[in-house]
Amino acid sequence: MARLEVVSGEPMGGYADRSDGVQNVLDPLEVHVVTFADDGHRFALVVADLICVNGDVVERIRTAVRDIGVQSCWVAATHTHASPEAGCSPGGEATPRHVADRLEAASLAAARSALASERAARLGSARTLVPKLASRRNVADSGPLDIPVDTIAVTAGTDVVGLVVISPVHPTILPADNNHVSADLNGGIRRALSAPGRWVVVATGAAGDISTRHTRLGRGLDEVNRLGAWLAGRVEPVLPHVGGDTPTPVRPPISRTVTLAPKEPAELDVALQQTPPGVEDERIRWVLQQGRRIAEEQAARRRTEPYVIEVEAVDLDGVTVVAVPGELFLELGETIRSAAPDQVGDIVVLGYANGYVGYLPARDTQPCYETHVSPVTSGSGEIVVEAAVEAAVEAARDREHSRRTSA
């Protein structure tokens, strides 16, 4: 782990109605790196407390860690809305140079630390349904949801020495008028799960339409810690299922190139005319207005070239992790899990990883902020799901081939 430093006064990302820059640090931003290696290949997962990571800085980090023996690397953002702005706009944009420089340096430092502490270990995964944590954020009468939280446990002998937790919840407990940087919910989960001799990494999954808007009891650090402890108390007792007797060889990730069409002008016009009926919640109304403004800005730019993204999957000792460079809705993340054949095994969906294209709502998603600001045409979410399933299947096939040839 390495600290991600901030600069007083620099712009903060996450909220369109935020005007003030960074004033202080509520809790430090961190960059975590976990490495998975055998004699033939080393893969690193980088997770940074930032609103997003764009493709330019991902490539910089991949180049930097390649020089220290990491052959393949993913970079994911926790999507905290209390971080410096990192180019988080629909379709993504260039990362501010000063933010990219600090992120690359912190990632490299954390990677060196991870390499120095590598040890023989096995992986296991578990899923916990957490009630009263979050719900669909832009639905005023959203019923209670049991939020599926995935945990990858790293075990050495009988000891759990590390946890990678994937929470499909927007880390947006802190409000738009907050100008103190923070890891927000992910930081609260980390603190609650940390223990002597055990490291904790908390990433964000298919959280496109999920937040604590209707479940939180406050908007400060106390509430961050309360909900972090609430989740941790339900995840920690769950013992992971560890794979077979022989560790699976580490293989490079499988990638699928996906081409997504931008919204047509007519589709943008229709989106601007659509208003969800019966919206009485003041914050939801205000957010919807923001979405309409962003949609109007997109319509004025009239982009014609497609968005090209990479959807990737990697097998980690029998656990298949899928990386999506955008904001996938929870329902679509669950579809990836359910659509993959049984032989793929456990699937964990990681969002905000290896780039940022924006929201990827489902074809039948009702009009909302997410559909307004999404830069891609209707049905893009399903296209990404299809590519993710294909990549997961190939990663599992690659795992079985490697297992047979190394036996």
GROMACS .gro file of C-alpha atoms in nm, residues 62-363:
model
  302
   62ARG     CA    1   0.138  -0.095  -1.685
   63THR     CA    2   0.462   0.026  -1.840
   64ALA     CA    3   0.607   0.124  -1.502
   65VAL     CA    4   0.535  -0.208  -1.330
   66ARG     CA    5   0.652  -0.409  -1.630
   67ASP     CA    6   1.000  -0.282  -1.555
   68ILE     CA    7   0.992  -0.446  -1.210
   69GLY     CA    8   0.871  -0.787  -1.325
   70VAL     CA    9   0.492  -0.755  -1.358
   71GLN     CA   10   0.385  -0.895  -1.696
   72SER     CA   11   0.016  -0.802  -1.679
   73CYS     CA   12  -0.168  -0.544  -1.472
   74TRP     CA   13  -0.517  -0.412  -1.407
   75VAL     CA   14  -0.583  -0.069  -1.259
   76ALA     CA   15  -0.917   0.001  -1.091
   77ALA     CA   16  -1.065   0.303  -0.916
   78THR     CA   17  -1.277   0.274  -0.604
   79HIS     CA   18  -1.491   0.555  -0.749
   80THR     CA   19  -1.486   0.757  -0.429
   81HIS     CA   20  -1.650   1.093  -0.493
   82ALA     CA   21  -1.416   1.259  -0.241
   83SER     CA   22  -1.099   1.243  -0.450
   84PRO     CA   23  -0.920   1.473  -0.692
   85GLU     CA   24  -1.077   1.497  -1.036
   86ALA     CA   25  -0.918   1.240  -1.266
   87GLY     CA   26  -1.099   1.296  -1.596
   88CYS     CA   27  -1.429   1.135  -1.499
   89SER     CA   28  -1.666   1.249  -1.772
   90PRO     CA   29  -1.890   1.047  -2.006
   91GLY     CA   30  -1.659   0.867  -2.245
   92GLY     CA   31  -1.354   0.949  -2.034
   93GLU     CA   32  -1.087   1.208  -2.100
   94ALA     CA   33  -0.718   1.272  -2.040
   95THR     CA   34  -0.606   1.236  -1.681
   96PRO     CA   35  -0.474   1.564  -1.534
   97ARG     CA   36  -0.096   1.534  -1.555
   98HIS     CA   37  -0.028   1.609  -1.189
   99VAL     CA   38  -0.282   1.345  -1.079
  100ALA     CA   39  -0.140   1.089  -1.324
  101ASP     CA   40   0.215   1.153  -1.200
  102ARG     CA   41   0.117   1.094  -0.837
  103LEU     CA   42  -0.092   0.788  -0.919
  104GLU     CA   43   0.188   0.629  -1.119
  105ALA     CA   44   0.440   0.693  -0.841
  106ALA     CA   45   0.210   0.555  -0.571
  107SER     CA   46   0.123   0.250  -0.782
  108LEU     CA   47   0.488   0.173  -0.843
  109ALA     CA   48   0.572   0.210  -0.474
  110ALA     CA   49   0.281  -0.017  -0.375
  111ALA     CA   50   0.382  -0.271  -0.639
  112ARG     CA   51   0.738  -0.284  -0.509
  113SER     CA   52   0.602  -0.342  -0.159
  114ALA     CA   53   0.377  -0.621  -0.284
  115LEU     CA   54   0.664  -0.791  -0.465
  116ALA     CA   55   0.878  -0.777  -0.154
  117SER     CA   56   0.610  -0.948   0.056
  118GLU     CA   57   0.504  -1.224  -0.186
  119ARG     CA   58   0.449  -1.562  -0.022
  120ALA     CA   59   0.299  -1.899  -0.108
  121ALA     CA   60  -0.077  -1.876  -0.074
  122ARG     CA   61  -0.411  -2.005  -0.201
  123LEU     CA   62  -0.725  -1.818  -0.296
  124GLY     CA   63  -1.086  -1.880  -0.205
  125SER     CA   64  -1.403  -1.686  -0.267
  126ALA     CA   65  -1.727  -1.628  -0.082
  127ARG     CA   66  -2.041  -1.425  -0.143
  128THR     CA   67  -2.245  -1.252   0.127
  129LEU     CA   68  -2.585  -1.089   0.086
  130VAL     CA   69  -2.580  -0.775   0.301
  131PRO     CA   70  -2.917  -0.620   0.395
  132LYS     CA   71  -2.981  -0.254   0.484
  133LEU     CA   72  -2.661  -0.141   0.315
  134ALA     CA   73  -2.776   0.013  -0.012
  135SER     CA   74  -3.049   0.024  -0.276
  136ARG     CA   75  -3.122   0.158  -0.624
  137ARG     CA   76  -3.027   0.517  -0.582
  138ASN     CA   77  -3.248   0.697  -0.836
  139VAL     CA   78  -3.568   0.512  -0.748
  140ALA     CA   79  -3.753   0.700  -0.475
  141ASP     CA   80  -3.952   0.399  -0.355
  142SER     CA   81  -3.669   0.146  -0.400
  143GLY     CA   82  -3.744  -0.154  -0.183
  144PRO     CA   83  -3.481  -0.311   0.038
  145LEU     CA   84  -3.208  -0.500  -0.141
  146ASP     CA   85  -2.970  -0.765  -0.019
  147ILE     CA   86  -2.646  -0.642  -0.173
  148PRO     CA   87  -2.416  -0.922  -0.302
  149VAL     CA   88  -2.064  -0.860  -0.171
  150ASP     CA   89  -1.784  -1.084  -0.301
  151THR     CA   90  -1.474  -1.164  -0.099
  152ILE     CA   91  -1.155  -1.322  -0.228
  153ALA     CA   92  -0.954  -1.453   0.066
  154VAL     CA   93  -0.580  -1.513   0.046
  155THR     CA   94  -0.478  -1.794   0.278
  156ALA     CA   95  -0.136  -1.915   0.389
  157GLY     CA   96  -0.182  -2.249   0.557
  158THR     CA   97  -0.484  -2.201   0.782
  159ASP     CA   98  -0.441  -1.825   0.819
  160VAL     CA   99  -0.629  -1.564   0.618
  161VAL     CA  100  -0.353  -1.316   0.538
  162GLY     CA  101  -0.542  -1.094   0.294
  163LEU     CA  102  -0.888  -1.002   0.170
  164VAL     CA  103  -1.000  -0.850  -0.159
  165VAL     CA  104  -1.358  -0.729  -0.110
  166ILE     CA  105  -1.572  -0.617  -0.405
  167SER     CA  106  -1.863  -0.397  -0.301
  168PRO     CA  107  -2.119  -0.312  -0.574
  169VAL     CA  108  -2.212   0.014  -0.399
  170HIS     CA  109  -2.133   0.373  -0.492
  171PRO     CA  110  -1.898   0.513  -0.225
  172THR     CA  111  -2.097   0.836  -0.195
  173ILE     CA  112  -2.184   0.874   0.171
  174LEU     CA  113  -2.004   1.209   0.189
  175PRO     CA  114  -2.207   1.490   0.025
  176ALA     CA  115  -2.139   1.720  -0.269
  177ASP     CA  116  -2.044   2.012  -0.042
  178ASN     CA  117  -1.771   1.807   0.123
  179ASN     CA  118  -1.424   1.930   0.023
  180HIS     CA  119  -1.215   1.694   0.236
  181VAL     CA  120  -1.066   1.397   0.051
  182SER     CA  121  -1.167   1.051   0.168
  183ALA     CA  122  -1.191   0.691   0.053
  184ASP     CA  123  -1.554   0.714   0.170
  185LEU     CA  124  -1.736   0.378   0.211
  186ASN     CA  125  -1.447   0.167   0.080
  187GLY     CA  126  -1.220   0.318   0.342
  188GLY     CA  127  -1.472   0.243   0.615
  189ILE     CA  128  -1.487  -0.121   0.503
  190ARG     CA  129  -1.106  -0.143   0.498
  191ARG     CA  130  -1.075  -0.009   0.849
  192ALA     CA  131  -1.345  -0.241   0.981
  193LEU     CA  132  -1.191  -0.555   0.827
  194SER     CA  133  -0.826  -0.478   0.900
  195ALA     CA  134  -0.655  -0.696   1.159
  196PRO     CA  135  -0.297  -0.768   1.265
  197GLY     CA  136  -0.125  -0.981   1.002
  198ARG     CA  137  -0.402  -0.927   0.745
  199TRP     CA  138  -0.419  -0.675   0.465
  200VAL     CA  139  -0.747  -0.559   0.308
  201VAL     CA  140  -0.821  -0.423  -0.040
  202VAL     CA  141  -1.172  -0.297  -0.119
  203ALA     CA  142  -1.270  -0.246  -0.483
  204THR     CA  143  -1.604  -0.148  -0.638
  205GLY     CA  144  -1.814  -0.379  -0.853
  206ALA     CA  145  -2.123  -0.331  -1.070
  207ALA     CA  146  -2.241  -0.026  -0.876
  208GLY     CA  147  -2.387   0.184  -1.158
  209ASP     CA  148  -2.732   0.214  -1.003
  210ILE     CA  149  -2.661   0.129  -0.637
  211SER     CA  150  -2.581   0.364  -0.349
  212THR     CA  151  -2.660   0.434   0.017
  213ARG     CA  152  -2.891   0.726  -0.069
  214HIS     CA  153  -3.197   0.562   0.091
  215THR     CA  154  -3.020   0.365   0.367
  216ARG     CA  155  -2.762   0.599   0.521
  217LEU     CA  156  -2.836   0.777   0.847
  218GLY     CA  157  -2.589   1.061   0.801
  219ARG     CA  158  -2.336   1.214   0.561
  220GLY     CA  159  -2.013   1.220   0.764
  221LEU     CA  160  -1.724   0.997   0.864
  222ASP     CA  161  -1.926   0.842   1.148
  223GLU     CA  162  -2.173   0.706   0.895
  224VAL     CA  163  -1.890   0.590   0.670
  225ASN     CA  164  -1.752   0.388   0.959
  226ARG     CA  165  -2.097   0.261   1.065
  227LEU     CA  166  -2.183   0.121   0.724
  228GLY     CA  167  -1.828  -0.009   0.678
  229ALA     CA  168  -1.858  -0.200   1.004
  230TRP     CA  169  -2.207  -0.320   0.910
  231LEU     CA  170  -2.076  -0.478   0.592
  232ALA     CA  171  -1.761  -0.611   0.759
  233GLY     CA  172  -1.960  -0.778   1.033
  234ARG     CA  173  -2.146  -0.986   0.775
  235VAL     CA  174  -1.852  -1.061   0.545
  236GLU     CA  175  -1.591  -1.161   0.802
  237PRO     CA  176  -1.765  -1.470   0.950
  238VAL     CA  177  -1.808  -1.623   0.601
  239LEU     CA  178  -1.531  -1.876   0.537
  240PRO     CA  179  -1.419  -1.886   0.174
  241HIS     CA  180  -1.419  -2.201  -0.031
  242VAL     CA  181  -1.061  -2.273  -0.135
  243GLY     CA  182  -0.993  -2.439  -0.471
  244GLY     CA  183  -0.853  -2.786  -0.537
  245ASP     CA  184  -0.536  -2.940  -0.401
  246THR     CA  185  -0.309  -2.787  -0.664
  247PRO     CA  186  -0.283  -2.411  -0.722
  248THR     CA  187  -0.382  -2.303  -1.072
  249PRO     CA  188  -0.097  -2.157  -1.280
  250VAL     CA  189  -0.115  -1.779  -1.324
  251ARG     CA  190  -0.212  -1.691  -1.679
  252PRO     CA  191  -0.237  -1.357  -1.862
  253PRO     CA  192  -0.583  -1.199  -1.869
  254ILE     CA  193  -0.815  -1.266  -2.160
  255SER     CA  194  -0.931  -0.951  -2.341
  256ARG     CA  195  -1.228  -0.876  -2.563
  257THR     CA  196  -1.243  -0.557  -2.768
  258VAL     CA  197  -1.589  -0.403  -2.760
  259THR     CA  198  -1.710  -0.129  -2.993
  260LEU     CA  199  -1.999   0.079  -2.861
  261ALA     CA  200  -2.191   0.324  -3.072
  262PRO     CA  201  -2.242   0.676  -2.936
  263LYS     CA  202  -2.594   0.801  -2.883
  264GLU     CA  203  -2.755   0.925  -3.197
  265PRO     CA  204  -2.892   1.282  -3.190
  266ALA     CA  205  -3.248   1.145  -3.208
  267GLU     CA  206  -3.182   0.918  -2.911
  268LEU     CA  207  -3.044   1.212  -2.713
  269ASP     CA  208  -3.352   1.417  -2.801
  270VAL     CA  209  -3.581   1.141  -2.677
  271ALA     CA  210  -3.378   1.109  -2.357
  272LEU     CA  211  -3.415   1.481  -2.287
  273GLN     CA  212  -3.793   1.457  -2.328
  274GLN     CA  213  -3.829   1.162  -2.091
  275THR     CA  214  -3.900   1.231  -1.728
  276PRO     CA  215  -3.973   0.956  -1.475
  277PRO     CA  216  -4.327   0.991  -1.341
  278GLY     CA  217  -4.393   1.077  -0.977
  279VAL     CA  218  -4.041   1.183  -0.879
  280GLU     CA  219  -4.087   1.367  -0.550
  281ASP     CA  220  -3.748   1.319  -0.386
  282GLU     CA  221  -3.571   1.657  -0.403
  283ARG     CA  222  -3.223   1.514  -0.451
  284ILE     CA  223  -3.340   1.276  -0.726
  285ARG     CA  224  -3.507   1.568  -0.907
  286TRP     CA  225  -3.192   1.776  -0.879
  287VAL     CA  226  -2.969   1.492  -1.003
  288LEU     CA  227  -3.207   1.433  -1.294
  289GLN     CA  228  -3.175   1.800  -1.391
  290GLN     CA  229  -2.798   1.764  -1.386
  291GLY     CA  230  -2.828   1.460  -1.609
  292ARG     CA  231  -3.041   1.650  -1.859
  293ARG     CA  232  -2.779   1.927  -1.871
  294ILE     CA  233  -2.499   1.679  -1.935
  295ALA     CA  234  -2.710   1.511  -2.206
  296GLU     CA  235  -2.761   1.849  -2.373
  297GLU     CA  236  -2.385   1.906  -2.372
  298GLN     CA  237  -2.332   1.566  -2.533
  299ALA     CA  238  -2.596   1.642  -2.796
  300ALA     CA  239  -2.417   1.966  -2.882
  301ARG     CA  240  -2.088   1.782  -2.938
  302ARG     CA  241  -2.255   1.527  -3.171
  303ARG     CA  242  -1.990   1.258  -3.146
  304THR     CA  243  -1.994   1.015  -3.439
  305GLU     CA  244  -1.693   0.787  -3.378
  306PRO     CA  245  -1.755   0.477  -3.164
  307TYR     CA  246  -1.617   0.411  -2.818
  308VAL     CA  247  -1.371   0.121  -2.816
  309ILE     CA  248  -1.310  -0.048  -2.480
  310GLU     CA  249  -1.148  -0.365  -2.350
  311VAL     CA  250  -1.341  -0.608  -2.129
  312GLU     CA  251  -1.106  -0.851  -1.958
  313ALA     CA  252  -1.116  -1.166  -1.747
  314VAL     CA  253  -0.848  -1.343  -1.547
  315ASP     CA  254  -0.848  -1.669  -1.356
  316LEU     CA  255  -0.693  -1.644  -1.011
  317ASP     CA  256  -0.661  -1.990  -0.858
  318GLY     CA  257  -1.010  -2.089  -0.970
  319VAL     CA  258  -1.176  -1.751  -0.913
  320THR     CA  259  -1.263  -1.572  -1.239
  321VAL     CA  260  -1.246  -1.194  -1.213
  322VAL     CA  261  -1.401  -0.980  -1.487
  323ALA     CA  262  -1.295  -0.616  -1.536
  324VAL     CA  263  -1.532  -0.362  -1.693
  325PRO     CA  264  -1.407  -0.008  -1.778
  326GLY     CA  265  -1.723   0.172  -1.677
  327GLU     CA  266  -2.032   0.180  -1.458
  328LEU     CA  267  -2.226  -0.141  -1.503
  329PHE     CA  268  -2.565  -0.177  -1.339
  330LEU     CA  269  -2.589  -0.439  -1.065
  331GLU     CA  270  -2.844  -0.643  -1.260
  332LEU     CA  271  -2.602  -0.668  -1.553
  333GLY     CA  272  -2.318  -0.771  -1.324
  334GLU     CA  273  -2.536  -1.048  -1.191
  335THR     CA  274  -2.621  -1.150  -1.547
  336ILE     CA  275  -2.252  -1.210  -1.617
  337ARG     CA  276  -2.240  -1.450  -1.322
  338SER     CA  277  -2.557  -1.634  -1.417
  339ALA     CA  278  -2.491  -1.652  -1.792
  340ALA     CA  279  -2.149  -1.816  -1.766
  341PRO     CA  280  -2.142  -2.197  -1.780
  342ASP     CA  281  -2.093  -2.390  -1.456
  343GLN     CA  282  -1.737  -2.487  -1.549
  344VAL     CA  283  -1.629  -2.124  -1.524
  345GLY     CA  284  -1.671  -2.140  -1.145
  346ASP     CA  285  -1.698  -1.837  -0.920
  347ILE     CA  286  -1.715  -1.504  -1.106
  348VAL     CA  287  -1.641  -1.168  -0.948
  349VAL     CA  288  -1.724  -0.851  -1.144
  350LEU     CA  289  -1.493  -0.553  -1.101
  351GLY     CA  290  -1.606  -0.211  -1.225
  352TYR     CA  291  -1.424   0.116  -1.296
  353ALA     CA  292  -1.123  -0.083  -1.418
  354ASN     CA  293  -0.870  -0.020  -1.698
  355GLY     CA  294  -1.047   0.287  -1.831
  356TYR     CA  295  -1.370   0.480  -1.800
  357VAL     CA  296  -1.645   0.503  -2.061
  358GLY     CA  297  -1.928   0.603  -1.826
  359TYR     CA  298  -2.262   0.440  -1.746
  360LEU     CA  299  -2.361   0.116  -1.918
  361PRO     CA  300  -2.731   0.080  -1.838
  362ALA     CA  301  -2.949  -0.204  -1.959
  363ARG     CA  302  -3.162  -0.174  -2.271
   0.00000   0.00000   0.00000
